[in-house]
JSON list of C-alpha atoms in Angstrom, two decimals:
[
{"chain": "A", "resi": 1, "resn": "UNK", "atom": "CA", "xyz": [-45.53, -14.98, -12.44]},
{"chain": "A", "resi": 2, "resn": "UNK", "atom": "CA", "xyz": [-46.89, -16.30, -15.85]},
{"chain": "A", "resi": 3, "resn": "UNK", "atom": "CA", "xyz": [-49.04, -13.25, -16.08]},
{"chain": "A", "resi": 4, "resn": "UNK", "atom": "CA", "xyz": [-46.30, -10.52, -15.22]},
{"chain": "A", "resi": 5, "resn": "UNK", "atom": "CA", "xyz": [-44.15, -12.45, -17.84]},
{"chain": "A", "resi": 6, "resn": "UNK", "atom": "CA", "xyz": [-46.34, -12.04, -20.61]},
{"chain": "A", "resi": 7, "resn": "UNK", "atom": "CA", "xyz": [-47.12, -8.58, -19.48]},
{"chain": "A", "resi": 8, "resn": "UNK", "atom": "CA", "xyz": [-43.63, -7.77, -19.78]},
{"chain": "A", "resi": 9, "resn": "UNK", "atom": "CA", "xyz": [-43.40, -6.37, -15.93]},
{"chain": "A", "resi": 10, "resn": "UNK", "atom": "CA", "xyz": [-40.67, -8.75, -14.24]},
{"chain": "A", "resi": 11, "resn": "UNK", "atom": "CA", "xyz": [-38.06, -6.75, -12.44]},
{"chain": "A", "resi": 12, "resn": "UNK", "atom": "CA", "xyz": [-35.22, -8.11, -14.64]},
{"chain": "A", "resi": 13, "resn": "UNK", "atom": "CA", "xyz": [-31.75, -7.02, -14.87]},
{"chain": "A", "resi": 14, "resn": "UNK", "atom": "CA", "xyz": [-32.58, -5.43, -18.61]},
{"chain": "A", "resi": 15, "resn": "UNK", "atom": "CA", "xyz": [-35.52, -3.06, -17.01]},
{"chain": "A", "resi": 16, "resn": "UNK", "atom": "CA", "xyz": [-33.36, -2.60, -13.74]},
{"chain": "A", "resi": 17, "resn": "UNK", "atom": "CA", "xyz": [-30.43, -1.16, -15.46]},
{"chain": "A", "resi": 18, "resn": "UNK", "atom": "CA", "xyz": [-32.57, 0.53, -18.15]},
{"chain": "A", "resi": 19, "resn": "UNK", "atom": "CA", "xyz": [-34.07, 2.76, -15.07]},
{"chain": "A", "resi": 20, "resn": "UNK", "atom": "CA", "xyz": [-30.62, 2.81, -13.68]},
{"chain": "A", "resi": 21, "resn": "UNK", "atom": "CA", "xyz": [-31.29, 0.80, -10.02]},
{"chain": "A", "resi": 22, "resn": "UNK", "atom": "CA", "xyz": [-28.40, -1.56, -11.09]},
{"chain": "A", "resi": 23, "resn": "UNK", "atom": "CA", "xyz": [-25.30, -1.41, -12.39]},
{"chain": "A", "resi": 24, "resn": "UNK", "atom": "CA", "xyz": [-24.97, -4.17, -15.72]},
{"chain": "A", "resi": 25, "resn": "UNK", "atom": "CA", "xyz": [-27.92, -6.15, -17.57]},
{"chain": "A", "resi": 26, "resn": "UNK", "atom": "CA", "xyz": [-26.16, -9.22, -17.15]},
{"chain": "A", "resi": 27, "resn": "UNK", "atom": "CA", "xyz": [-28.01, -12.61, -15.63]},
{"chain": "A", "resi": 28, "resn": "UNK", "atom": "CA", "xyz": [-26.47, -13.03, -12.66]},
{"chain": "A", "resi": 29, "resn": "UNK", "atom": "CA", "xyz": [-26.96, -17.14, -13.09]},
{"chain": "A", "resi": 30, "resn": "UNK", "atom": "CA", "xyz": [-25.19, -17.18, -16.12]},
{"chain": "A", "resi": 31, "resn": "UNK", "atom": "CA", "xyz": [-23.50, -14.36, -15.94]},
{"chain": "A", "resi": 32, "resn": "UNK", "atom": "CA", "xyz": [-23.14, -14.10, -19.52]},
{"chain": "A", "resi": 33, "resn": "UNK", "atom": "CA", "xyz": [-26.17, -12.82, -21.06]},
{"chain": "A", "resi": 34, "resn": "UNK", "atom": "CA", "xyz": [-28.26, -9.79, -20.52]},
{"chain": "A", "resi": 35, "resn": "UNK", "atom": "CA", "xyz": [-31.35, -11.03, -18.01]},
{"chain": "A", "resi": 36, "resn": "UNK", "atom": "CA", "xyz": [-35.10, -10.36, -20.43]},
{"chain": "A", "resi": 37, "resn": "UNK", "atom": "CA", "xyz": [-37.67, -12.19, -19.51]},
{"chain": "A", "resi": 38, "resn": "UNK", "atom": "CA", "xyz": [-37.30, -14.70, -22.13]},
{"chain": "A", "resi": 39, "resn": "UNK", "atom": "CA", "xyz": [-33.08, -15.21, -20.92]},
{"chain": "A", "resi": 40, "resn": "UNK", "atom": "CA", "xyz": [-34.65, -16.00, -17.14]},
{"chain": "A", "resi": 41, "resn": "UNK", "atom": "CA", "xyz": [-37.20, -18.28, -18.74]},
{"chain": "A", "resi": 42, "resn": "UNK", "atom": "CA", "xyz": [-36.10, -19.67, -21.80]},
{"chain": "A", "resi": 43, "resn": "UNK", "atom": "CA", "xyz": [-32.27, -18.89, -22.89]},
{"chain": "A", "resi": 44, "resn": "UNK", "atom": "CA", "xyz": [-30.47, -19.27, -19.31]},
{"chain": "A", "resi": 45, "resn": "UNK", "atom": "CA", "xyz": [-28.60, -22.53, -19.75]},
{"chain": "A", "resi": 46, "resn": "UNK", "atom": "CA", "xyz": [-29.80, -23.87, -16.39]},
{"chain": "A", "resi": 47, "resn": "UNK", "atom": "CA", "xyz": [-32.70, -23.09, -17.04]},
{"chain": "A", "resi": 48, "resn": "UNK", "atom": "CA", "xyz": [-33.19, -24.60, -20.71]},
{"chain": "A", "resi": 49, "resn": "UNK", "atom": "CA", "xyz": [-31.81, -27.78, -18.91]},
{"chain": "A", "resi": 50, "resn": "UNK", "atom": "CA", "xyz": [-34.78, -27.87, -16.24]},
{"chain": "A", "resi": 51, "resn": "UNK", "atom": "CA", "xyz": [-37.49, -27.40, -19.52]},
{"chain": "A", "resi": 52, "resn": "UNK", "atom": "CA", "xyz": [-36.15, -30.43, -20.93]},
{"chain": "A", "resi": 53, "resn": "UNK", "atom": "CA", "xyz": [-36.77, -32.56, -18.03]},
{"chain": "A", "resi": 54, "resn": "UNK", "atom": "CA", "xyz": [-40.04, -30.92, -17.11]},
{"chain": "A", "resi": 55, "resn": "UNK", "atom": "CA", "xyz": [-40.90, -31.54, -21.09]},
{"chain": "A", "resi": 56, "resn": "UNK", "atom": "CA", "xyz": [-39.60, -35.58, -21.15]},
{"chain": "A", "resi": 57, "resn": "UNK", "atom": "CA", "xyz": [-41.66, -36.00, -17.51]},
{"chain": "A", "resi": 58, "resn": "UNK", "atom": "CA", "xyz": [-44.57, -34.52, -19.32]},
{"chain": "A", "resi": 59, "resn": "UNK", "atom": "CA", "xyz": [-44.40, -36.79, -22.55]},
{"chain": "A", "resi": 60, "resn": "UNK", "atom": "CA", "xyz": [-43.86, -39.83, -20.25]},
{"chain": "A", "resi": 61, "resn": "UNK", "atom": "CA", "xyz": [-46.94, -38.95, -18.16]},
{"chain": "A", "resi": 62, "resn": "UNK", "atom": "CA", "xyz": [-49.22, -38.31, -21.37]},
{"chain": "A", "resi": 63, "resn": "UNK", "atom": "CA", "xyz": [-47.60, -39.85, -24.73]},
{"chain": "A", "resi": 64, "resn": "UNK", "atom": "CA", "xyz": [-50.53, -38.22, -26.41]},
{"chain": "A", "resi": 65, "resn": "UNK", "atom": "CA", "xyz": [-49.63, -34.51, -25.85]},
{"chain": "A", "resi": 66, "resn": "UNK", "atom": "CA", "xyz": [-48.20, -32.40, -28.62]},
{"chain": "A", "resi": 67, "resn": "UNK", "atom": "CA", "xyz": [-45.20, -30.68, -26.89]},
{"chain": "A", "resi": 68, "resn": "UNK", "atom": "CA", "xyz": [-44.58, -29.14, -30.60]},
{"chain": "A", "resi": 69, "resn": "UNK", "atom": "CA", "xyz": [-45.15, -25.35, -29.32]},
{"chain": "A", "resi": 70, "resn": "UNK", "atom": "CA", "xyz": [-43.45, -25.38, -26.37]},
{"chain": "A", "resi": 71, "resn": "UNK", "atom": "CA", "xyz": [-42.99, -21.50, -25.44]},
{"chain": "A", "resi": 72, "resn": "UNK", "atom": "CA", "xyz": [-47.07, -22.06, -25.74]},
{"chain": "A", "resi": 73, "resn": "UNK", "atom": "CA", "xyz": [-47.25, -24.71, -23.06]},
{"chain": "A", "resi": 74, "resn": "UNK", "atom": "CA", "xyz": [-44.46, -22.39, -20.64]},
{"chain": "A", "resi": 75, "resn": "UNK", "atom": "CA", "xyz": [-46.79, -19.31, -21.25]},
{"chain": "A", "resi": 76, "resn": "UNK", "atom": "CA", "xyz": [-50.11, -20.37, -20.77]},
{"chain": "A", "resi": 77, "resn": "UNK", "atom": "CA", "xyz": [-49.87, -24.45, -20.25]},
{"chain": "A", "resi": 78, "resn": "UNK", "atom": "CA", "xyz": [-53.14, -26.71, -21.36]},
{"chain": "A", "resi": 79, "resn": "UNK", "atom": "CA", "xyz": [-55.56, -24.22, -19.63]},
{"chain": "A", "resi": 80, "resn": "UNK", "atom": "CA", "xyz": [-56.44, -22.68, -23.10]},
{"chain": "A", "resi": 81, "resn": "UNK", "atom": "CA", "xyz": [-57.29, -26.13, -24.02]},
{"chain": "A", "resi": 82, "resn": "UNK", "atom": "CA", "xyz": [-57.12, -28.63, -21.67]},
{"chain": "A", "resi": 83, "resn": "UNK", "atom": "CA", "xyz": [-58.90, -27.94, -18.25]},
{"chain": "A", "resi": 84, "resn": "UNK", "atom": "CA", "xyz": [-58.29, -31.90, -17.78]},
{"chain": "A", "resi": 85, "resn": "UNK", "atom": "CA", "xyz": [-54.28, -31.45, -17.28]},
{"chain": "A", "resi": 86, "resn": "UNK", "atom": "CA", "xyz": [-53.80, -30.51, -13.93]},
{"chain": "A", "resi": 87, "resn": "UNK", "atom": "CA", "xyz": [-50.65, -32.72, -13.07]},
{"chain": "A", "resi": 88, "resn": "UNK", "atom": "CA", "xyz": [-49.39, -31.58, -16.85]},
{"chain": "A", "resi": 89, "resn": "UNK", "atom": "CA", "xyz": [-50.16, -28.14, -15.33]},
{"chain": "A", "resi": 90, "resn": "UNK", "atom": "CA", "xyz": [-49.03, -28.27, -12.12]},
{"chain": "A", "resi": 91, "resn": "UNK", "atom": "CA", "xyz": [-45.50, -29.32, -13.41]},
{"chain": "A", "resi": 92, "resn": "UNK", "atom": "CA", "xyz": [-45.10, -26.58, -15.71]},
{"chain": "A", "resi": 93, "resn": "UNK", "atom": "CA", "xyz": [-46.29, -23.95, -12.84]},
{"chain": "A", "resi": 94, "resn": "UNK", "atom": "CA", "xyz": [-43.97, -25.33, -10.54]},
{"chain": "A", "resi": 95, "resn": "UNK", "atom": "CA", "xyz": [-41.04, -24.89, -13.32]},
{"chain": "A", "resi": 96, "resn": "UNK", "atom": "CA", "xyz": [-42.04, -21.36, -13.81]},
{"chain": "A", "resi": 97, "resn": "UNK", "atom": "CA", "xyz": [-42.08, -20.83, -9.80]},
{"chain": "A", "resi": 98, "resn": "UNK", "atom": "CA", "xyz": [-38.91, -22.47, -8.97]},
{"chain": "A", "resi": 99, "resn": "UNK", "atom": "CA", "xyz": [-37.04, -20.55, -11.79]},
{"chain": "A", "resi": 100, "resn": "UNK", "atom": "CA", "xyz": [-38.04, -17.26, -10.63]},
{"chain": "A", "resi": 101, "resn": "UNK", "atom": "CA", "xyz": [-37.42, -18.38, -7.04]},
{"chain": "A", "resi": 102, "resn": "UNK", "atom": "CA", "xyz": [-33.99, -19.31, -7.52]},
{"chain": "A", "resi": 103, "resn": "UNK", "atom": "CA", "xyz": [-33.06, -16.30, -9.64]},
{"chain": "A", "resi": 104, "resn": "UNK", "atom": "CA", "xyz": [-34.20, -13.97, -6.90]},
{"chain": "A", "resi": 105, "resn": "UNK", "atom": "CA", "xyz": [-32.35, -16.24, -4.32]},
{"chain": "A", "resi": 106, "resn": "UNK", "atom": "CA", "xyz": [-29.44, -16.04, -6.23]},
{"chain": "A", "resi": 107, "resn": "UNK", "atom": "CA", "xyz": [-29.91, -11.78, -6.38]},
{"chain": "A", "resi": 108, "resn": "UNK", "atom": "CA", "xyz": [-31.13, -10.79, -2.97]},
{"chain": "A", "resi": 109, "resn": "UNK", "atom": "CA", "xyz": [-29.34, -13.94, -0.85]},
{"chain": "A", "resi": 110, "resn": "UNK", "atom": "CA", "xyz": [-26.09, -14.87, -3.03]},
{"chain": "A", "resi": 111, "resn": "UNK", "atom": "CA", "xyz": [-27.45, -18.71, -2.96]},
{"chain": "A", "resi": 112, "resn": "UNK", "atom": "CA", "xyz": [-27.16, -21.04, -5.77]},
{"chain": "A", "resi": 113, "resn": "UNK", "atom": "CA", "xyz": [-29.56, -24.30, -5.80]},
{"chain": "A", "resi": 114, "resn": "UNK", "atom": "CA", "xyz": [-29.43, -26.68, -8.55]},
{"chain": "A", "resi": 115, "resn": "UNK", "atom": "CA", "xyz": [-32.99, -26.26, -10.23]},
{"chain": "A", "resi": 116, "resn": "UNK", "atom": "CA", "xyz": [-33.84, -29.84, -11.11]},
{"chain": "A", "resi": 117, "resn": "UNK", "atom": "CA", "xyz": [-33.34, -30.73, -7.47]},
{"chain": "A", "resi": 118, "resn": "UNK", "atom": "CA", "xyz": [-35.27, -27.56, -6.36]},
{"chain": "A", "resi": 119, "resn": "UNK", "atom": "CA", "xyz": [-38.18, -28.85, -8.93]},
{"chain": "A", "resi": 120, "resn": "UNK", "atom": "CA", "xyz": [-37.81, -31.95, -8.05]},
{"chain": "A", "resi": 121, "resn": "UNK", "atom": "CA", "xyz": [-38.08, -31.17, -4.50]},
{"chain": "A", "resi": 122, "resn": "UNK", "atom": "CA", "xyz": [-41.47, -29.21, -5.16]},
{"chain": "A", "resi": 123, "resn": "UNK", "atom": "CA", "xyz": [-42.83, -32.12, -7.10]},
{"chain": "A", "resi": 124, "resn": "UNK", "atom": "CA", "xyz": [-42.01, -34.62, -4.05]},
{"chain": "A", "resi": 125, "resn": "UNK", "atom": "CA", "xyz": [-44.01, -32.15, -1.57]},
{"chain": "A", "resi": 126, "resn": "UNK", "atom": "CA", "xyz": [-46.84, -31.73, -3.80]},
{"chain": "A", "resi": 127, "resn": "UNK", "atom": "CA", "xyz": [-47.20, -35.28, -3.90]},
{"chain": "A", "resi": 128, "resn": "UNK", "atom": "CA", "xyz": [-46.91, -36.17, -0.23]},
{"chain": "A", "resi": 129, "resn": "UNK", "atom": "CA", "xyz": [-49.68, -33.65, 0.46]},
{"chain": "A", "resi": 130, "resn": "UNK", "atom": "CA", "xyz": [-51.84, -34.71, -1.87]},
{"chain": "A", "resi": 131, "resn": "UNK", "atom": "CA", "xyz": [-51.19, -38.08, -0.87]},
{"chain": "A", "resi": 132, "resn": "UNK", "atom": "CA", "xyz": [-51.82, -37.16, 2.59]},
{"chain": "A", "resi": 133, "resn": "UNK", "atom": "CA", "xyz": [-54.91, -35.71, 2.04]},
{"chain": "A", "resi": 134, "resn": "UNK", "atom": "CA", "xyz": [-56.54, -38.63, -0.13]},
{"chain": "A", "resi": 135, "resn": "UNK", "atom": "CA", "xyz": [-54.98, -41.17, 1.97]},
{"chain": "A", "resi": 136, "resn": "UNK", "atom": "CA", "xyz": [-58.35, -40.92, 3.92]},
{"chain": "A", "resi": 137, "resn": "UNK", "atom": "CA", "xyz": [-60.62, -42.26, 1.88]},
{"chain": "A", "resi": 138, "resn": "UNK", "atom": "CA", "xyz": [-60.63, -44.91, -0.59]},
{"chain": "A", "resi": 139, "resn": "UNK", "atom": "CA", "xyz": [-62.69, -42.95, -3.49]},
{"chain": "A", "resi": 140, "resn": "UNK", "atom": "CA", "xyz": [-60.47, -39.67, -3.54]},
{"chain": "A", "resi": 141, "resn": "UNK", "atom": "CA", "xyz": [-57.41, -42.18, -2.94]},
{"chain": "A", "resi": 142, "resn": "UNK", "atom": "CA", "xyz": [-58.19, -43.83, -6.53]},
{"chain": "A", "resi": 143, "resn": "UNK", "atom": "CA", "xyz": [-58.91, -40.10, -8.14]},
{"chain": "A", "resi": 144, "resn": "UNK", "atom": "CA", "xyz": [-54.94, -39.32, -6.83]},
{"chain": "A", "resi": 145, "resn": "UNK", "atom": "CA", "xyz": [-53.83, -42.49, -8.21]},
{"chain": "A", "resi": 146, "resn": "UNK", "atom": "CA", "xyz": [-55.30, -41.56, -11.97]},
{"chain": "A", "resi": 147, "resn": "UNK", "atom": "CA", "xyz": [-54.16, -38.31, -11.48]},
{"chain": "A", "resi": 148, "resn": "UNK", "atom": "CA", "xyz": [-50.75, -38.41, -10.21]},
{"chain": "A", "resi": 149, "resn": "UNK", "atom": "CA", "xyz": [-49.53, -42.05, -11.00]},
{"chain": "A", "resi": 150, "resn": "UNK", "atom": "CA", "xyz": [-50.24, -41.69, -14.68]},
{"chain": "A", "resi": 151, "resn": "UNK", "atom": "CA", "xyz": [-47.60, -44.25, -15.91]},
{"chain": "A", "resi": 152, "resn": "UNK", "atom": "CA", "xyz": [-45.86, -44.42, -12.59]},
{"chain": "A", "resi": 153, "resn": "UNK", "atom": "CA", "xyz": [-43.63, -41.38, -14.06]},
{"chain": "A", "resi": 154, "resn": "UNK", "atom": "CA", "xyz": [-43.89, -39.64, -10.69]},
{"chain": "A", "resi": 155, "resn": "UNK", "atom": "CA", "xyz": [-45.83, -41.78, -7.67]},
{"chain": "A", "resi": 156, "resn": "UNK", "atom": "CA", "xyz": [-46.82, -45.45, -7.52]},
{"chain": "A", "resi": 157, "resn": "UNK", "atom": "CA", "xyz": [-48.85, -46.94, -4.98]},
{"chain": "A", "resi": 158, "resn": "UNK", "atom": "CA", "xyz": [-48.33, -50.13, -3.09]},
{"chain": "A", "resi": 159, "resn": "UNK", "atom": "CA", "xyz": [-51.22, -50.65, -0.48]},
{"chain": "A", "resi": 160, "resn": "UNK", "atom": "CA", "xyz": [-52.35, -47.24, -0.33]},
{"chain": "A", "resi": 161, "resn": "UNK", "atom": "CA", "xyz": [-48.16, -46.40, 0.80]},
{"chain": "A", "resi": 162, "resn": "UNK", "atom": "CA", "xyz": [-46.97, -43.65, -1.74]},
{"chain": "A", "resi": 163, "resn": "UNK", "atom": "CA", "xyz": [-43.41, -44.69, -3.94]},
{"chain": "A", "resi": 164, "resn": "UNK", "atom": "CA", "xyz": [-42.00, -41.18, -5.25]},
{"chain": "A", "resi": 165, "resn": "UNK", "atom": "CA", "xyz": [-40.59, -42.43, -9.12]},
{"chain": "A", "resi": 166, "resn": "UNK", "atom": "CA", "xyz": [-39.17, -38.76, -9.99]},
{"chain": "A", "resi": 167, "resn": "UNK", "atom": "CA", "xyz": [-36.08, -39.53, -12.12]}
]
């Protein structure tokens, strides 16, 4: 998705309407705005509200990060950077994801899920199967617990038994 967005070749409401398949611009989560790329990522309010907690989980996992450009970290993350970021990463991909999700969900199936929950909800399963899958050994169990329960912001574990933290 990331790559179509900076390519400028979503299938939002502005192109739609420009080529005539639909009948207004408008964002049909806001319904206020016309729907670019940067309204469905950036400018929605919804969506500017699920940034915000995506940025303060960030911060709280890594104090150390400099979250000054963030339309830099939505667009192309720490890869450029960072290769040693995946959770950092991973939040920011499922962000981008679940936006896009929703919108179309909202277009092709009239259904309206609160984002944070549907983020949320992707964070929890990413977790448990990660979980699951280290929960096997005691080395790669250690490796999740650096990686994922950085600051117990999202996980915690108490004898090897995963505790979800998600705000």
């Amino acid at each position: 998705i990331q790559w179509k967005f900076i390519q400028l070749c979503l299938p939002t409401y502005d192109r739609l309407y420009r080529r005539r398949v639909v009948q207004t611009p408008v964002c049909q989560r806001c319904n206020l705005y016309d729907e670019t790329s940067i309204h469905v990522f950036f400018n929605c309010s919804p969506v500017s509200k699920l940034w915000k907690f995506v940025f303060k989980l960030v911060k709280k996992i890594n104090r150390s990060l400099n979250l000054n450009n963030i339309c830099k970290f939505v667009i192309l993350g720490f890869h450029e950077y960072r290769t040693d970021l995946p959770v950092e990463n991973f939040l920011r991909d499922a962000a981008f994801s679940v936006i896009w999700k929703t919108r179309n969900e909202i277009i092709f199936d009239d259904k309206r899920d609160d984002l944070k929950n549907r983020f949320i909800f992707k964070v929890m399963s990413k977790l448990k199967e990660e979980h699951f899958l280290a929960a096997q050994d005691v080395e790669t169990l250690s490796l999740f617990e650096q990686r994922w329960c950085q600051n117990g912001v999202l996980a915690s574990l108490d004898n090897r038994k995963l505790k979800i933290n998600i705000p």
